[in-house]
mmCIF file of C-alpha atoms in Angstrom:
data_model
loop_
_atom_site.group_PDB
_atom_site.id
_atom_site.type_symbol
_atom_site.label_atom_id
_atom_site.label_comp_id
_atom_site.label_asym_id
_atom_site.label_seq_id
_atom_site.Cartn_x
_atom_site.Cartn_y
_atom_site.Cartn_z
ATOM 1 C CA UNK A 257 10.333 10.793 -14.131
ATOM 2 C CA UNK A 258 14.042 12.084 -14.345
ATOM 3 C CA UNK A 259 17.288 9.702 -14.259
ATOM 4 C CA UNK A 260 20.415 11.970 -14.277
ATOM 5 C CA UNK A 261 19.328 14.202 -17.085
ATOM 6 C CA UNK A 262 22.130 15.964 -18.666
ATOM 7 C CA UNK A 263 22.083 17.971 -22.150
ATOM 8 C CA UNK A 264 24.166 15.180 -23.832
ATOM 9 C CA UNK A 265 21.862 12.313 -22.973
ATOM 10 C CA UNK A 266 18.731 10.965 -23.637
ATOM 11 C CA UNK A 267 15.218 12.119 -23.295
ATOM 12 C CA UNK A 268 12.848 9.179 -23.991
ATOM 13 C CA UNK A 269 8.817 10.176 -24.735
ATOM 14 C CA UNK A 270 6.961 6.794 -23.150
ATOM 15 C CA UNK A 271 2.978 5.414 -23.251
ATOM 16 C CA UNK A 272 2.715 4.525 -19.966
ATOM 17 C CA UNK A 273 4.527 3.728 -16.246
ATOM 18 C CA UNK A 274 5.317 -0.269 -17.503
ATOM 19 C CA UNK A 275 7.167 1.011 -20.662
ATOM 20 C CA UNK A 276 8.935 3.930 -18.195
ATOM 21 C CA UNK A 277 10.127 1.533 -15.480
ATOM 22 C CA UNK A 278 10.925 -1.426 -18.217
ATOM 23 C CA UNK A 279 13.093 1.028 -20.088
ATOM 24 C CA UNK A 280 14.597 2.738 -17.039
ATOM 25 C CA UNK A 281 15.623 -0.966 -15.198
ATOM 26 C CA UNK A 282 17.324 -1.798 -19.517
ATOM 27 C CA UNK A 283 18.989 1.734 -19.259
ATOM 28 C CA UNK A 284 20.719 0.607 -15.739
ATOM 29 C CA UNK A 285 22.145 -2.249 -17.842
ATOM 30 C CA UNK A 286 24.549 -0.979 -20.404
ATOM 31 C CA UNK A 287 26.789 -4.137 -20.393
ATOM 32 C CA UNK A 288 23.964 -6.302 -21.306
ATOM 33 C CA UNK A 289 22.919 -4.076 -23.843
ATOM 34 C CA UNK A 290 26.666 -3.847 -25.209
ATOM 35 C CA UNK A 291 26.754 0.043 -24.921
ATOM 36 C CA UNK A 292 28.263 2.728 -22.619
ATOM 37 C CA UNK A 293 26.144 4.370 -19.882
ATOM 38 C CA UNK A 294 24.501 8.015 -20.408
ATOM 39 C CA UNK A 295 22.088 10.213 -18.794
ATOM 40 C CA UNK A 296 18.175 9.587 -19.687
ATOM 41 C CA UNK A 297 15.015 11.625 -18.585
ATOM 42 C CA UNK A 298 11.724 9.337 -19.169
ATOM 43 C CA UNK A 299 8.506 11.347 -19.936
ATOM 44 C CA UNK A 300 5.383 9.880 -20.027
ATOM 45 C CA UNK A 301 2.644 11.317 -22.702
ATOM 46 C CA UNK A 302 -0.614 12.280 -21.427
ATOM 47 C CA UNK A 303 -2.474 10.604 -23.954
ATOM 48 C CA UNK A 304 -0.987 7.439 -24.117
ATOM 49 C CA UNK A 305 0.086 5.450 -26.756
ATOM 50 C CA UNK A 306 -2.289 7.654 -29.732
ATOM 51 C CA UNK A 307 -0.175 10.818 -27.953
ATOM 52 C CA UNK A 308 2.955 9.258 -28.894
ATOM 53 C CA UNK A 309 2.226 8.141 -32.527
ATOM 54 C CA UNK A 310 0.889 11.794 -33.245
ATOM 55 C CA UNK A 311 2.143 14.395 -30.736
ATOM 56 C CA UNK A 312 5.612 12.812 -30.642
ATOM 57 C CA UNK A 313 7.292 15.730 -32.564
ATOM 58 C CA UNK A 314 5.224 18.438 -30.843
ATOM 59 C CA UNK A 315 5.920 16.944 -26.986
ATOM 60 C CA UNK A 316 9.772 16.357 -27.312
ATOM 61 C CA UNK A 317 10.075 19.947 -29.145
ATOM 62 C CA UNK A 318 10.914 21.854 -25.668
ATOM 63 C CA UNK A 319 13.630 19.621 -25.608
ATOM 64 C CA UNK A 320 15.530 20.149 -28.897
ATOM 65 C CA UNK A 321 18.173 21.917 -27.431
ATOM 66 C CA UNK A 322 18.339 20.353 -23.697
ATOM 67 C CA UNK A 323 18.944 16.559 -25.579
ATOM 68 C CA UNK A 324 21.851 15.124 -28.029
ATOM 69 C CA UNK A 325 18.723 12.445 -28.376
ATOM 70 C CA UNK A 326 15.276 11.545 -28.093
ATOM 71 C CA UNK A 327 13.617 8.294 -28.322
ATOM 72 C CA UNK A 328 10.024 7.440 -28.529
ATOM 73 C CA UNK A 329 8.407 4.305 -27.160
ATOM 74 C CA UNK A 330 4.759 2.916 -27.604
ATOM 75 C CA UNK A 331 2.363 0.154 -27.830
ATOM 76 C CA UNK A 332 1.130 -0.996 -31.657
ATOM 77 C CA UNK A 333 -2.127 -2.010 -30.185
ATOM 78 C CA UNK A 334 -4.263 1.378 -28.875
ATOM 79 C CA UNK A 335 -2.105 3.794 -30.758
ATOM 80 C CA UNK A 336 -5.143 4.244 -33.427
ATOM 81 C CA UNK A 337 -3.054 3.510 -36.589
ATOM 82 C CA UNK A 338 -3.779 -0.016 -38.463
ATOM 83 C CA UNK A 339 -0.514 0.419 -40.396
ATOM 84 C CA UNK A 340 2.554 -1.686 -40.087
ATOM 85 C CA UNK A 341 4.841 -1.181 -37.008
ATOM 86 C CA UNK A 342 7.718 -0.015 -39.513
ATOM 87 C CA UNK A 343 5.184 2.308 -41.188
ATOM 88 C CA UNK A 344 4.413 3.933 -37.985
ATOM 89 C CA UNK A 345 7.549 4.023 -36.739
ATOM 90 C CA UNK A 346 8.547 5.733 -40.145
ATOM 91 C CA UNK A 347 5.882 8.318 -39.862
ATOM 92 C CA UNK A 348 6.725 9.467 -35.637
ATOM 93 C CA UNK A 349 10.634 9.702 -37.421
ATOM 94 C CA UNK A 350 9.843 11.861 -40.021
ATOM 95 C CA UNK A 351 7.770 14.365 -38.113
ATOM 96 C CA UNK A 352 10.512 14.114 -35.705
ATOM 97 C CA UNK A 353 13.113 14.778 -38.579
ATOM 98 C CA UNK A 354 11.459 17.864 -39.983
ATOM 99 C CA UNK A 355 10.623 19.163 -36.498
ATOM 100 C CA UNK A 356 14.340 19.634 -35.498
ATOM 101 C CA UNK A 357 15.815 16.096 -34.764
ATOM 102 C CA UNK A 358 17.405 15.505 -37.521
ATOM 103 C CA UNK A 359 18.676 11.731 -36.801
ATOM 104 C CA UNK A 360 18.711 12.594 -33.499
ATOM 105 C CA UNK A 361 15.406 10.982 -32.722
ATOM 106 C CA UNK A 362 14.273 7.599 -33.517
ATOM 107 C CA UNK A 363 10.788 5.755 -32.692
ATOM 108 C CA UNK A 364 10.271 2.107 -31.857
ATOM 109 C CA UNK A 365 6.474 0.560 -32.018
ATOM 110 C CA UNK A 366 6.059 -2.655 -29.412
ATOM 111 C CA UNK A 367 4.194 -5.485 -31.980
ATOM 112 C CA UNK A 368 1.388 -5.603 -30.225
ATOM 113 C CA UNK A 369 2.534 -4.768 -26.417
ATOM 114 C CA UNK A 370 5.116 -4.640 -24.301
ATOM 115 C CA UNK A 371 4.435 -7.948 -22.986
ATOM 116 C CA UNK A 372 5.846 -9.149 -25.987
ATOM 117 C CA UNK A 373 9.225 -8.601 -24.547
ATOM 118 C CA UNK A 374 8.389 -10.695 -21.323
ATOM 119 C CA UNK A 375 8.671 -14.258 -22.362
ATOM 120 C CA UNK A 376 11.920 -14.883 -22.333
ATOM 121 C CA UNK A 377 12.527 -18.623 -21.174
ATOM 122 C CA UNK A 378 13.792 -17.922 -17.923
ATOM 123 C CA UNK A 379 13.296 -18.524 -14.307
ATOM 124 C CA UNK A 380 13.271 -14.414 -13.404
ATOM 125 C CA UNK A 381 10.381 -14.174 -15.595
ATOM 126 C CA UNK A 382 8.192 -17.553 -13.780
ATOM 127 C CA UNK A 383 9.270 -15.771 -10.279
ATOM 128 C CA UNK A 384 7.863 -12.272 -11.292
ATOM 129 C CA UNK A 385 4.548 -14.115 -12.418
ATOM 130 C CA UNK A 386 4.669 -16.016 -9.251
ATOM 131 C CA UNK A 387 5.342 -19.441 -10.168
ATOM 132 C CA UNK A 388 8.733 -19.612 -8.846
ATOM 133 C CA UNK A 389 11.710 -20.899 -10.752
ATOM 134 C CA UNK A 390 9.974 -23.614 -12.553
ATOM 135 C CA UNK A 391 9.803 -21.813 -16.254
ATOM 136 C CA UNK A 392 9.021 -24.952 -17.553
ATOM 137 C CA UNK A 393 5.872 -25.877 -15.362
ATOM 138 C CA UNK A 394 4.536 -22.183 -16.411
ATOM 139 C CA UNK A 395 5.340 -23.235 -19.703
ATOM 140 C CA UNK A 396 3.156 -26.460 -19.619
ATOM 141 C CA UNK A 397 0.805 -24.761 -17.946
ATOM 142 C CA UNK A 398 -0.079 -22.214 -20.946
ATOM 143 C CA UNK A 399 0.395 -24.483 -23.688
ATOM 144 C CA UNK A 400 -2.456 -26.935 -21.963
ATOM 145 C CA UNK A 401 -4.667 -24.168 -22.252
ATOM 146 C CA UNK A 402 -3.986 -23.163 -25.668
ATOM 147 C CA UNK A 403 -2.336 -19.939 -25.119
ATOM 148 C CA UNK A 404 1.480 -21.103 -26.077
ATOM 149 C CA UNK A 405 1.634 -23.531 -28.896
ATOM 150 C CA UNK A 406 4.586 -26.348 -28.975
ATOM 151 C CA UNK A 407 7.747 -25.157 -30.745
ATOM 152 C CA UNK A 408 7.250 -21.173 -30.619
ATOM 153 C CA UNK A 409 9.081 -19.253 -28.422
ATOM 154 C CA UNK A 410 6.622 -17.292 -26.994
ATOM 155 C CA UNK A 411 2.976 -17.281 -26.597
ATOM 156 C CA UNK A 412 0.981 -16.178 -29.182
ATOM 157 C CA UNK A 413 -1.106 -13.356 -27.423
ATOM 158 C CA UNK A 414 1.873 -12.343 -24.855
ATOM 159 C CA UNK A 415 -0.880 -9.941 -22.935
ATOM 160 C CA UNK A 416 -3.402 -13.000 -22.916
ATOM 161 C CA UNK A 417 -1.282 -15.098 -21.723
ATOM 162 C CA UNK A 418 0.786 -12.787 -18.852
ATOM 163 C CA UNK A 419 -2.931 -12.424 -17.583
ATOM 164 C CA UNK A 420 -3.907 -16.070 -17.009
ATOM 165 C CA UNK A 421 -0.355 -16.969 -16.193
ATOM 166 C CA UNK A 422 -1.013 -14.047 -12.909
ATOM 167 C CA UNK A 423 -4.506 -14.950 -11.774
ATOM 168 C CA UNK A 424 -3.216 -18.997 -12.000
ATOM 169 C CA UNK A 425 -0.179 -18.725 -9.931
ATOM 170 C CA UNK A 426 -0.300 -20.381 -6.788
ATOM 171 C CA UNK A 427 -2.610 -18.504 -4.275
ATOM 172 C CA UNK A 428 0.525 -17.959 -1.530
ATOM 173 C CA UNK A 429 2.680 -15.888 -4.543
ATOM 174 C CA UNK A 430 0.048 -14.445 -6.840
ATOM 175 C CA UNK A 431 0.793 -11.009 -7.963
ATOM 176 C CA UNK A 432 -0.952 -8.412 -9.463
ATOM 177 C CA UNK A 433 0.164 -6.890 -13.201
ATOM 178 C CA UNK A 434 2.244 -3.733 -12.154
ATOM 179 C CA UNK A 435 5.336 -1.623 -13.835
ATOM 180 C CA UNK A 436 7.144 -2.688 -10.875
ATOM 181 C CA UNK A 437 6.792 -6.405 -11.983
ATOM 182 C CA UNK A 438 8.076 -5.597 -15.788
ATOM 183 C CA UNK A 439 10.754 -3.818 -14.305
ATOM 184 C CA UNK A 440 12.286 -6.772 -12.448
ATOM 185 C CA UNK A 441 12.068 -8.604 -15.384
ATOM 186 C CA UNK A 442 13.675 -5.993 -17.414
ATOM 187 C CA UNK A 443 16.288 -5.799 -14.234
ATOM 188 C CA UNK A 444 17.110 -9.497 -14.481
ATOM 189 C CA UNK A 445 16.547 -11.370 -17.772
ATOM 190 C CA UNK A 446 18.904 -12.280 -20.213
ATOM 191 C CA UNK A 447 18.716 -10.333 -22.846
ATOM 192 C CA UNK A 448 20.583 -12.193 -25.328
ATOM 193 C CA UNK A 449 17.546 -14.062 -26.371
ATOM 194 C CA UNK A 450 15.106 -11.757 -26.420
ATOM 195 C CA UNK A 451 14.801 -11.570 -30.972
ATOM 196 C CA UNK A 452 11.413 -9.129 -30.926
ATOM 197 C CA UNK A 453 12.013 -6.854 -33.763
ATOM 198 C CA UNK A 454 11.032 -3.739 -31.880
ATOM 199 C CA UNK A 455 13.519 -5.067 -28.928
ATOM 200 C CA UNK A 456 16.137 -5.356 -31.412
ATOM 201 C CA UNK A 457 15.987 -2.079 -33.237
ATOM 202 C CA UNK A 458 16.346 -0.821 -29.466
ATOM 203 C CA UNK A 459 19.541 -2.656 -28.728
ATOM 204 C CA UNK A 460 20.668 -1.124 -31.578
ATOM 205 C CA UNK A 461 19.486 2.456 -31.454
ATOM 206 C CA UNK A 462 21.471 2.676 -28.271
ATOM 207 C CA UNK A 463 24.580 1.008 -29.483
ATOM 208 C CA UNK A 464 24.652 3.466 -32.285
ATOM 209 C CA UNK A 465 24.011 6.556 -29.823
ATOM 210 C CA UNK A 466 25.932 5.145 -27.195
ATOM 211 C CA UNK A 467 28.714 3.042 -27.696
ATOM 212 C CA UNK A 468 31.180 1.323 -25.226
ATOM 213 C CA UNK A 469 34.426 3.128 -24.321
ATOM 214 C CA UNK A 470 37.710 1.593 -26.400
ATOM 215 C CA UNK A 471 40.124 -0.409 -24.621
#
């Protein structure tokens, strides 16, 4: 999917549509993210999260010349590697590095899933799930089944949980899992709070790449 490509923007290699539309609504939010706005093409990889962890460098090489950057975004979980995020993120960087890049290209690994990035304590993420704008009844409602334990920000299997928290939603505004739904939440959340690692190397990736305009 293209977003007003341009030679000095982005190009960003994803897993799959929820990672494209959550990083296309973030993109459309510069001031949140504290950077200036730029062009961005999203690809998607054919073979998923595994075709980003080792095809990364081969993919993105028809656009070496067409990009000042390239990003690449994917799931820990189903990427086949049982190393660390930062080890796998350090090998898709390297490859990328040697390939052409340079330090034009960076690689961020989602710990386990991108649902990891949707529990932010907020009403925009209870109404996308359909339980309105009662956070905290959604929030009751996990931790008496287990799935978010007292005192920890977010559950402890985010996927798990985003699941249950769907098929229990009150029967008039149940909703199915979609990228459209992690792209309103990625449209409307506060982002200030949001302290995943891979979220945070993100933020600053694009800070780096793309900073604000001076007064």
């Amino acid at each position: 999917m293209s977003r007003d490509t341009a030679s000095s923007g982005l190009v960003a290699l994803v897993a799959d549509r929820d990672i494209e539309e959550t990083l296309a609504r973030l993109f459309g939010r510069p001031e949140s993210l504290g950077i200036g706005r730029f062009p961005f093409d999203l690809r998607r990889h054919p073979d998923r999260d595994a075709g980003c962890r080792v095809d990364a460098a081969n993919f993105l090489r028809q656009f070496l010349r067409s990009y000042r950057h390239a990003l690449v975004v994917f799931d820990q979980e189903g990427c086949g590697s049982l190393s660390s995020r930062e080890e796998i993120e350090g090998s898709v960087e390297w490859e990328l590095n040697r390939n052409g890049w340079g330090d034009r290209a960076r690689a961020v690994v989602i710990d386990p899933e991108l649902e990891a990035w949707v529990w932010a304590g907020s009403p925009v993420v209870s109404t996308a799930l359909g339980w309105g704008q009662e956070h905290a009844a959604l929030r009751s409602w996990l931790e008496a089944r287990g799935l978010w334990d007292d005192g920890i920000s977010k559950p402890h299997d985010p996927k798990i949980a985003m699941s249950r928290a769907l098929r229990g939603a009150p029967p008039t505004s149940r909703r199915r899992r979609s990228p459209r739904l992690f792209g309103e939440i990625a449209a409307g959340v506060s982002l200030e709070g949001c302290q995943d690692p891979a979220f945070l190397k993100l933020r600053r990736i694009l800070q780096e790449w793309f900073p604000t305009a001076g007064p």
